[in-house]
């Protein structure tokens, strides 16, 4: 699968931290199967709670479709894929009114390998998403998660997100809260 021609994958966008963590734009050399596996692993604890996020069961074709609709990031540590997220531009046909707004970019397919969660990698991915959204003119960064996922809602609140709505996706078995964070213009 090739990224969108106007996606960040066509840009350099490499950032390496002192710990060797590399956050960069998705490239055509990435393995879709590896991305799917990473997402399933990252969301497995939510599946065990009975929450049917799309990432808990999506196949490679769905992963490719979701990557192709946005600006995906990949995260590597010591040459191993350990995280990902996809930034999406405003979608004027979205069932979520907040995601239709021209100043709002939102993200999904956000995951970190389970054994590396709670080590700051997610925060670093979030900062990269903010930077990329800001560079595209966004003043809000949105996302959504299960109403029942209190630990995720608390984490997002600590990161400056507020609740701006709710939605029910056709592919999930739960209602989602729609969250957003104001980001300063670029």
XYZ file of C-alpha atoms in Angstrom:
186
model
C 0.000 0.000 0.000
C 1.290 3.445 -0.817
C 0.543 6.373 1.456
C -1.503 9.262 0.121
C 0.666 11.445 -2.135
C 0.085 14.420 0.179
C 0.717 12.391 3.311
C 3.629 12.949 5.658
C 5.136 9.717 4.380
C 6.356 11.810 1.497
C 8.135 14.110 3.981
C 11.229 13.467 6.053
C 9.641 13.813 9.502
C 12.130 11.676 11.390
C 12.597 12.329 15.075
C 14.915 10.250 17.240
C 15.079 10.636 20.974
C 18.131 10.101 23.152
C 16.782 6.642 24.035
C 16.910 5.541 20.382
C 13.162 5.805 19.842
C 12.439 6.844 16.253
C 9.105 8.414 15.318
C 8.728 8.901 11.612
C 6.198 9.041 8.866
C 4.907 5.780 7.477
C 6.659 4.534 4.369
C 5.825 1.961 1.742
C 8.463 -0.382 3.197
C 6.335 -0.937 6.327
C 4.674 -4.329 6.669
C 0.885 -4.064 6.817
C 0.758 -7.422 8.623
C 3.183 -6.157 11.245
C 1.072 -3.020 11.702
C -2.084 -5.107 12.099
C -0.375 -7.375 14.617
C 0.910 -4.390 16.602
C -2.574 -2.866 16.767
C -4.205 -6.115 17.826
C -1.586 -6.600 20.540
C -1.912 -2.999 21.749
C -5.706 -3.297 22.000
C -5.822 -6.859 23.389
C -6.378 -5.718 26.993
C -9.435 -3.773 25.826
C -10.748 -6.825 23.981
C -10.368 -8.856 27.174
C -12.612 -6.258 28.848
C -15.246 -6.965 26.193
C -14.662 -3.757 24.204
C -14.713 -4.420 20.482
C -12.536 -1.658 19.071
C -11.967 -2.084 15.338
C -8.220 -2.497 15.995
C -8.930 -5.611 18.111
C -9.994 -7.601 15.068
C -9.251 -5.699 11.858
C -7.534 -7.563 9.044
C -4.643 -6.357 6.886
C -6.990 -4.942 4.233
C -8.728 -2.782 6.851
C -5.393 -1.652 8.283
C -4.286 -0.606 4.791
C -7.560 1.266 4.154
C -7.300 3.119 7.451
C -3.656 4.030 6.838
C -4.487 5.230 3.339
C -7.099 7.689 4.585
C -4.673 9.627 6.738
C -1.146 10.515 7.664
C 0.284 7.501 9.526
C 3.224 7.518 11.898
C 5.383 4.588 12.892
C 7.557 4.249 15.962
C 10.661 2.082 16.098
C 12.933 1.105 18.945
C 16.114 -0.749 18.100
C 14.757 -1.514 14.639
C 11.492 -3.004 15.950
C 8.051 -1.526 15.255
C 6.691 -0.579 18.689
C 3.986 2.008 18.026
C 1.780 3.708 15.507
C -0.970 6.293 15.077
C -2.746 7.770 12.086
C -3.661 11.445 11.813
C -6.785 12.198 9.778
C -7.810 15.481 8.154
C -11.318 16.868 8.613
C -13.815 14.517 7.025
C -16.867 16.354 5.810
C -18.917 13.151 5.550
C -18.010 11.939 9.048
C -20.828 10.705 11.262
C -19.077 12.643 14.060
C -19.927 16.349 13.672
C -16.729 17.422 15.479
C -14.590 15.636 12.858
C -16.262 17.647 10.076
C -14.947 20.953 11.388
C -12.160 22.420 9.205
C -9.931 23.241 12.186
C -10.091 19.730 13.630
C -7.702 16.927 12.726
C -8.216 13.680 14.600
C -6.335 10.455 15.096
C -6.902 6.734 15.406
C -5.074 3.421 15.143
C -3.047 4.678 18.106
C -1.157 1.851 19.750
C 2.029 0.944 21.598
C 3.280 -2.587 22.218
C 1.841 -3.748 25.562
C 5.207 -4.375 27.205
C 6.249 -0.778 26.407
C 3.076 0.977 27.512
C 3.298 3.450 30.394
C 6.861 4.417 29.440
C 6.119 7.734 27.734
C 6.014 6.472 24.153
C 2.325 7.331 23.794
C 2.966 10.883 24.972
C 5.726 11.252 22.396
C 3.426 9.942 19.658
C 0.777 12.404 20.793
C 3.262 15.301 20.544
C 4.207 14.195 17.019
C 0.507 14.107 16.080
C 0.034 17.597 17.511
C 3.012 18.909 15.523
C 1.762 17.369 12.286
C -1.806 18.601 12.815
C -0.557 22.099 13.656
C 1.626 22.130 10.518
C -1.535 21.472 8.483
C -3.403 24.382 10.061
C -5.360 22.547 12.754
C -6.184 24.280 16.019
C -7.875 21.208 17.525
C -6.716 17.607 17.769
C -9.489 15.090 18.334
C -9.934 11.403 19.039
C -12.515 9.065 20.503
C -12.518 6.138 22.874
C -14.973 3.925 24.700
C -17.051 5.578 27.393
C -16.109 2.629 29.648
C -12.347 3.006 29.084
C -11.831 5.141 32.190
C -8.046 4.680 32.200
C -7.806 6.024 28.633
C -10.218 8.871 29.326
C -8.159 9.843 32.385
C -4.922 9.715 30.391
C -6.360 11.930 27.661
C -7.679 14.372 30.284
C -4.179 14.612 31.795
C -2.917 15.394 28.298
C -5.341 18.317 27.947
C -8.256 16.677 26.121
C -11.849 17.532 26.970
C -15.119 15.802 26.067
C -16.855 17.463 23.102
C -19.456 14.811 22.283
C -20.398 11.155 22.021
C -20.937 8.789 19.130
C -21.828 5.200 18.360
C -19.700 3.632 15.646
C -21.329 0.855 13.626
C -18.237 -1.349 14.088
C -18.007 -1.175 17.893
C -20.092 -2.579 20.734
C -19.828 0.548 22.898
C -20.553 4.259 22.842
C -17.535 6.495 22.410
C -16.697 9.835 23.916
C -15.299 12.311 21.418
C -12.346 14.177 22.881
C -10.466 17.231 21.669
C -7.468 19.319 22.649
C -6.773 22.871 21.588
C -3.372 23.197 19.962
C -1.662 26.462 19.223
C -1.446 27.488 15.566
C 1.805 26.734 13.721
